[in-house]
Amino acid sequence: MKAVPRKRPYILHADSGVDIIGDVHACYGEFIELIQKLGYQFNEKENTYRHLKGRKLISLGDITSRGPDSISMLQFFIRHVEAGLAEMVDSNHGWKIARWLDGRRVNLAHGDEKVEAEFRAYSQQYGAAKADSLREASRRLLFSAPSHLLLKRNGKVQAVAVHAGIRDEYIGKDGPAVSNFCRYGDVSGISADGRPIRLDWTRQHRTGELIVWGHDPRPQPERKNNTLNIDQGCVFGGQLTAYRFPEDELVGVPAKQNYSGLADTPLTRYKKEENV
Ligand SMILES: [Mn+2]
């Protein structure tokens, strides 16, 4: 185990506008299509995508795993966070991959094994030294992600970006309980089919900030009690969604395919549950 880097700041000045992106899960092609649709332009000299109006990209986490191109996603965020053009919050897959890259004993499943396979192929293609340096940069990126981000505009926190959910009393706070909740949401044990039983944390939200979150896919963006879910299960063949703040606009691109290799996905289950 190496030193765990400090978390990046959780206050983000959003006066120039931000674009919050739902769970990408290694769908790099759809991700690039989406940010181009949002007006980000590639600068060849810098090898970065920039918005002319100085807007920032915010990822809700889970940029890797399940899909085809985790390493491209990691490289993108390493470069853009470093350049001050993007931010990212902590997430369940992000945390798992960070601990794996740190040499800890973790069970790579639920698409995380695809990340391991990509790193193996990368090492074979580019050599061990390059692979090690990418592993270290990825480890730092993921470990230093704050549990949630407070989006400030005109000096006031107006929105919160978080992976799986947050309780009002955790907003602006830090610590293991906060991190855990932000990564996994309000989980109450495991059901008979092996899936986590998720409780509806949105019901307790009373404070004024809009909470933008992902993690738990649904077919359409879902507004509920001043929260907004923008995980439309791109990796399961749904769509990748962006939320433009403060414009309050949703922009999406459809997935080119269901990359997960699963027939029974959160999206198909969601539809079944709706029809009950
Ligand atoms: Mn997740």
CSV table of C-alpha atoms and ligand atoms in Angstrom, one decimal:
chain,number,residue,atom,x,y,z
A,1,MET,CA,0.0,0.0,0.0
A,2,LYS,CA,1.2,3.5,-0.9
A,3,ALA,CA,0.2,6.8,0.6
A,4,VAL,CA,-3.4,7.6,0.0
A,5,PRO,CA,-3.6,11.1,-1.6
A,6,ARG,CA,-5.6,13.9,-0.1
A,7,LYS,CA,-9.1,14.5,-1.5
A,8,ARG,CA,-9.6,17.3,-4.0
A,9,PRO,CA,-11.7,20.2,-2.8
A,10,TYR,CA,-15.5,19.5,-2.6
A,11,ILE,CA,-16.5,23.1,-3.3
A,12,LEU,CA,-16.7,23.9,-7.0
A,13,HIS,CA,-17.3,27.4,-8.4
A,14,ALA,CA,-19.9,26.9,-11.1
A,15,ASP,CA,-20.4,30.5,-12.2
A,16,SER,CA,-19.2,29.7,-15.7
A,17,GLY,CA,-21.6,26.7,-15.9
A,18,VAL,CA,-21.0,23.0,-15.6
A,19,ASP,CA,-22.1,19.9,-17.4
A,20,ILE,CA,-22.7,16.9,-15.1
A,21,ILE,CA,-22.4,13.5,-16.7
A,22,GLY,CA,-24.1,10.3,-15.5
A,23,ASP,CA,-22.4,6.9,-15.1
A,24,VAL,CA,-20.2,6.3,-18.2
A,25,HIS,CA,-19.0,2.8,-17.4
A,26,ALA,CA,-16.3,2.8,-20.0
A,27,CYS,CA,-18.6,3.9,-22.9
A,28,TYR,CA,-15.9,6.2,-24.2
A,29,GLY,CA,-17.4,6.5,-27.7
A,30,GLU,CA,-20.8,7.8,-26.3
A,31,PHE,CA,-19.0,10.0,-23.8
A,32,ILE,CA,-17.0,11.8,-26.6
A,33,GLU,CA,-20.2,12.1,-28.7
A,34,LEU,CA,-22.0,13.6,-25.7
A,35,ILE,CA,-19.4,16.2,-24.8
A,36,GLN,CA,-19.1,17.3,-28.4
A,37,LYS,CA,-22.9,17.7,-28.5
A,38,LEU,CA,-22.5,19.9,-25.4
A,39,GLY,CA,-20.0,22.1,-27.3
A,40,TYR,CA,-16.6,20.9,-26.0
A,41,GLN,CA,-14.0,21.1,-28.8
A,42,PHE,CA,-10.8,19.1,-29.1
A,43,ASN,CA,-7.6,21.1,-28.8
A,44,GLU,CA,-4.9,19.0,-30.5
A,45,LYS,CA,-2.0,20.9,-29.0
A,46,GLU,CA,-3.2,20.4,-25.4
A,47,ASN,CA,-4.9,17.0,-26.1
A,48,THR,CA,-7.9,18.2,-24.2
A,49,TYR,CA,-11.6,19.1,-24.8
A,50,ARG,CA,-12.5,22.6,-23.9
A,51,HIS,CA,-15.7,24.6,-23.9
A,52,LEU,CA,-15.3,28.2,-25.3
A,53,LYS,CA,-17.4,29.6,-22.5
A,54,GLY,CA,-15.2,28.0,-19.8
A,55,ARG,CA,-17.7,25.4,-18.7
A,56,LYS,CA,-16.5,22.5,-16.7
A,57,LEU,CA,-17.3,18.8,-16.9
A,58,ILE,CA,-18.3,16.9,-13.8
A,59,SER,CA,-18.5,13.1,-13.7
A,60,LEU,CA,-20.8,11.4,-11.2
A,61,GLY,CA,-18.2,8.6,-11.0
A,62,ASP,CA,-18.3,5.0,-12.2
A,63,ILE,CA,-16.4,6.0,-15.3
A,64,THR,CA,-14.9,2.5,-15.6
A,65,SER,CA,-16.0,-1.2,-15.6
A,66,ARG,CA,-18.7,-3.2,-17.4
A,67,GLY,CA,-18.1,-1.4,-20.8
A,68,PRO,CA,-15.3,-1.6,-23.4
A,69,ASP,CA,-13.0,1.3,-22.7
A,70,SER,CA,-12.1,2.0,-19.1
A,71,ILE,CA,-8.5,3.0,-19.8
A,72,SER,CA,-9.5,5.8,-22.2
A,73,MET,CA,-11.9,7.1,-19.6
A,74,LEU,CA,-9.2,7.1,-16.9
A,75,GLN,CA,-6.7,8.8,-19.2
A,76,PHE,CA,-9.4,11.5,-20.1
A,77,PHE,CA,-10.1,12.3,-16.5
A,78,ILE,CA,-6.4,12.2,-15.4
A,79,ARG,CA,-5.7,14.8,-18.1
A,80,HIS,CA,-8.8,17.0,-17.7
A,81,VAL,CA,-8.8,17.1,-13.8
A,82,GLU,CA,-5.1,18.0,-13.9
A,83,ALA,CA,-5.8,20.8,-16.4
A,84,GLY,CA,-8.7,22.1,-14.2
A,85,LEU,CA,-11.3,21.3,-16.9
A,86,ALA,CA,-13.1,18.5,-15.2
A,87,GLU,CA,-14.0,17.1,-11.8
A,88,MET,CA,-15.2,13.7,-10.6
A,89,VAL,CA,-16.8,12.4,-7.4
A,90,ASP,CA,-16.1,9.1,-5.6
A,91,SER,CA,-18.2,6.1,-6.5
A,92,ASN,CA,-18.5,2.4,-5.8
A,93,HIS,CA,-16.6,1.1,-8.8
A,94,GLY,CA,-14.1,3.9,-8.6
A,95,TRP,CA,-13.3,3.0,-5.0
A,96,LYS,CA,-13.0,-0.7,-5.8
A,97,ILE,CA,-10.6,0.0,-8.7
A,98,ALA,CA,-8.6,2.5,-6.6
A,99,ARG,CA,-8.1,-0.2,-3.9
A,100,TRP,CA,-7.1,-2.8,-6.5
A,101,LEU,CA,-4.6,-0.4,-8.0
A,102,ASP,CA,-3.3,0.1,-4.5
A,103,GLY,CA,-2.4,-3.6,-4.3
A,104,ARG,CA,-5.1,-4.4,-1.8
A,105,ARG,CA,-7.0,-7.7,-1.8
A,106,VAL,CA,-10.3,-7.1,-3.6
A,107,ASN,CA,-12.6,-9.3,-5.6
A,108,LEU,CA,-12.9,-7.9,-9.1
A,109,ALA,CA,-16.5,-8.7,-10.3
A,110,HIS,CA,-19.5,-6.8,-11.8
A,111,GLY,CA,-17.4,-5.7,-14.8
A,112,ASP,CA,-14.3,-4.6,-12.7
A,113,GLU,CA,-12.5,-7.7,-14.1
A,114,LYS,CA,-12.7,-6.0,-17.5
A,115,VAL,CA,-10.5,-3.2,-16.2
A,116,GLU,CA,-7.9,-5.7,-15.0
A,117,ALA,CA,-8.0,-7.3,-18.5
A,118,GLU,CA,-7.5,-3.9,-20.2
A,119,PHE,CA,-4.5,-3.1,-17.9
A,120,ARG,CA,-3.0,-6.4,-18.8
A,121,ALA,CA,-3.4,-5.7,-22.6
A,122,TYR,CA,-2.0,-2.2,-22.1
A,123,SER,CA,1.1,-3.5,-20.4
A,124,GLN,CA,1.7,-6.0,-23.2
A,125,GLN,CA,1.3,-3.3,-25.8
A,126,TYR,CA,3.1,-0.4,-24.2
A,127,GLY,CA,5.4,-2.1,-21.7
A,128,ALA,CA,5.5,-2.4,-17.9
A,129,ALA,CA,6.9,1.1,-17.2
A,130,LYS,CA,4.1,2.9,-19.0
A,131,ALA,CA,1.5,0.6,-17.5
A,132,ASP,CA,2.9,1.3,-14.0
A,133,SER,CA,2.7,5.0,-14.5
A,134,LEU,CA,-0.9,4.8,-15.8
A,135,ARG,CA,-1.8,2.7,-12.8
A,136,GLU,CA,-0.3,5.2,-10.4
A,137,ALA,CA,-2.0,8.2,-12.1
A,138,SER,CA,-5.4,6.3,-12.0
A,139,ARG,CA,-4.9,5.3,-8.4
A,140,ARG,CA,-4.4,9.0,-7.5
A,141,LEU,CA,-7.3,10.2,-9.6
A,142,LEU,CA,-9.7,7.8,-8.0
A,143,PHE,CA,-8.5,8.0,-4.4
A,144,SER,CA,-8.5,11.8,-4.4
A,145,ALA,CA,-12.1,12.1,-5.7
A,146,PRO,CA,-14.3,13.9,-3.1
A,147,SER,CA,-17.4,12.1,-1.8
A,148,HIS,CA,-19.6,14.8,-3.3
A,149,LEU,CA,-19.3,18.2,-4.8
A,150,LEU,CA,-21.0,21.4,-3.8
A,151,LEU,CA,-21.8,23.6,-6.8
A,152,LYS,CA,-21.5,27.3,-5.8
A,153,ARG,CA,-23.0,30.1,-7.9
A,154,ASN,CA,-23.2,33.7,-6.8
A,155,GLY,CA,-21.4,32.6,-3.6
A,156,LYS,CA,-24.2,30.2,-2.7
A,157,VAL,CA,-24.3,26.4,-2.8
A,158,GLN,CA,-27.1,25.7,-5.3
A,159,ALA,CA,-26.6,22.1,-6.3
A,160,VAL,CA,-24.9,18.9,-5.1
A,161,ALA,CA,-23.3,16.3,-7.4
A,162,VAL,CA,-23.0,12.8,-5.8
A,163,HIS,CA,-22.8,9.3,-7.1
A,164,ALA,CA,-25.4,7.2,-5.3
A,165,GLY,CA,-27.1,9.6,-2.9
A,166,ILE,CA,-26.7,11.7,0.2
A,167,ARG,CA,-28.5,12.6,3.4
A,168,ASP,CA,-29.1,16.3,4.0
A,169,GLU,CA,-27.0,16.2,7.2
A,170,TYR,CA,-24.1,14.8,5.2
A,171,ILE,CA,-24.0,17.7,2.7
A,172,GLY,CA,-20.6,19.5,3.1
A,173,LYS,CA,-19.4,17.0,5.6
A,174,ASP,CA,-16.6,14.4,5.4
A,175,GLY,CA,-15.8,11.0,7.0
A,176,PRO,CA,-16.3,7.3,6.5
A,177,ALA,CA,-20.1,7.3,7.0
A,178,VAL,CA,-20.5,10.1,4.5
A,179,SER,CA,-18.2,8.5,1.9
A,180,ASN,CA,-19.9,5.2,2.3
A,181,PHE,CA,-23.4,6.6,1.8
A,182,CYS,CA,-22.3,8.7,-1.2
A,183,ARG,CA,-20.7,5.6,-2.9
A,184,TYR,CA,-23.5,3.0,-2.3
A,185,GLY,CA,-26.6,5.0,-1.3
A,186,ASP,CA,-29.0,3.9,1.4
A,187,VAL,CA,-28.5,0.1,1.3
A,188,SER,CA,-30.3,-2.2,3.6
A,189,GLY,CA,-28.8,-5.6,3.3
A,190,ILE,CA,-28.8,-8.0,0.4
A,191,SER,CA,-31.9,-9.6,-1.2
A,192,ALA,CA,-32.5,-13.3,-2.0
A,193,ASP,CA,-31.3,-12.8,-5.6
A,194,GLY,CA,-28.0,-11.3,-4.3
A,195,ARG,CA,-28.7,-7.7,-5.2
A,196,PRO,CA,-28.5,-4.8,-2.7
A,197,ILE,CA,-31.8,-3.7,-1.2
A,198,ARG,CA,-31.9,0.0,-1.9
A,199,LEU,CA,-34.0,2.4,0.1
A,200,ASP,CA,-35.3,5.7,-1.3
A,201,TRP,CA,-33.0,8.3,0.3
A,202,THR,CA,-34.6,11.1,-1.8
A,203,ARG,CA,-37.6,11.2,0.5
A,204,GLN,CA,-35.7,12.8,3.4
A,205,HIS,CA,-34.4,15.7,1.3
A,206,ARG,CA,-35.6,19.1,2.7
A,207,THR,CA,-32.8,21.5,2.2
A,208,GLY,CA,-32.8,23.8,-0.9
A,209,GLU,CA,-30.0,22.4,-3.1
A,210,LEU,CA,-30.8,20.3,-6.2
A,211,ILE,CA,-29.1,16.9,-5.7
A,212,VAL,CA,-27.9,15.4,-9.0
A,213,TRP,CA,-27.1,11.7,-8.8
A,214,GLY,CA,-26.6,8.4,-10.7
A,215,HIS,CA,-25.6,4.8,-9.8
A,216,ASP,CA,-29.1,3.4,-9.9
A,217,PRO,CA,-30.2,3.4,-13.6
A,218,ARG,CA,-33.7,4.2,-14.8
A,219,PRO,CA,-34.9,4.5,-18.4
A,220,GLN,CA,-35.5,8.3,-18.2
A,221,PRO,CA,-34.0,11.1,-16.1
A,222,GLU,CA,-36.0,11.2,-12.9
A,223,ARG,CA,-36.9,14.3,-10.9
A,224,LYS,CA,-38.1,13.7,-7.5
A,225,ASN,CA,-38.3,15.9,-4.4
A,226,ASN,CA,-35.6,18.3,-5.8
A,227,THR,CA,-33.3,15.4,-6.7
A,228,LEU,CA,-32.4,14.4,-10.3
A,229,ASN,CA,-31.2,11.0,-11.4
A,230,ILE,CA,-29.2,11.1,-14.6
A,231,ASP,CA,-28.0,7.5,-14.9
A,232,GLN,CA,-29.8,6.1,-17.9
A,233,GLY,CA,-27.8,2.9,-18.1
A,234,CYS,CA,-25.7,3.7,-21.2
A,235,VAL,CA,-23.6,0.5,-20.7
A,236,PHE,CA,-26.8,-1.6,-20.6
A,237,GLY,CA,-28.0,-0.1,-24.0
A,238,GLY,CA,-29.8,2.9,-22.6
A,239,GLN,CA,-28.5,6.4,-22.9
A,240,LEU,CA,-25.7,8.7,-21.6
A,241,THR,CA,-27.2,11.8,-20.0
A,242,ALA,CA,-25.8,15.2,-19.2
A,243,TYR,CA,-27.4,17.8,-16.9
A,244,ARG,CA,-26.5,21.4,-17.7
A,245,PHE,CA,-26.3,23.7,-14.7
A,246,PRO,CA,-27.6,26.3,-14.2
A,247,GLU,CA,-29.5,26.1,-17.5
A,248,ASP,CA,-31.5,23.1,-16.1
A,249,GLU,CA,-31.3,21.3,-19.4
A,250,LEU,CA,-30.9,17.6,-20.1
A,251,VAL,CA,-28.9,16.4,-23.1
A,252,GLY,CA,-28.5,12.7,-24.0
A,253,VAL,CA,-26.9,10.4,-26.5
A,254,PRO,CA,-28.2,6.8,-27.1
A,255,ALA,CA,-25.9,3.8,-26.4
A,256,LYS,CA,-24.7,2.1,-29.6
A,257,GLN,CA,-25.3,-1.3,-27.9
A,258,ASN,CA,-25.8,-3.1,-24.7
A,259,TYR,CA,-22.1,-3.6,-23.7
A,260,SER,CA,-22.7,-5.4,-20.4
A,261,GLY,CA,-23.2,-8.9,-21.9
A,262,LEU,CA,-26.3,-9.2,-19.7
A,263,ALA,CA,-29.9,-9.8,-20.8
A,264,ASP,CA,-31.3,-9.1,-17.4
A,265,THR,CA,-30.2,-5.5,-16.7
A,266,PRO,CA,-31.3,-2.7,-14.3
A,267,LEU,CA,-33.2,-1.2,-17.2
A,268,THR,CA,-35.1,-4.4,-18.1
A,269,ARG,CA,-35.8,-5.0,-14.4
A,270,TYR,CA,-37.0,-1.4,-14.0
A,271,LYS,CA,-39.5,-1.8,-16.8
A,272,LYS,CA,-40.8,-5.1,-15.4
A,273,GLU,CA,-41.2,-3.5,-12.0
A,274,GLU,CA,-43.1,-0.6,-13.6
A,275,ASN,CA,-45.5,-3.0,-15.2
A,276,VAL,CA,-46.3,-4.9,-12.0
B,1,MN,MN,-22.4,2.9,-9.1
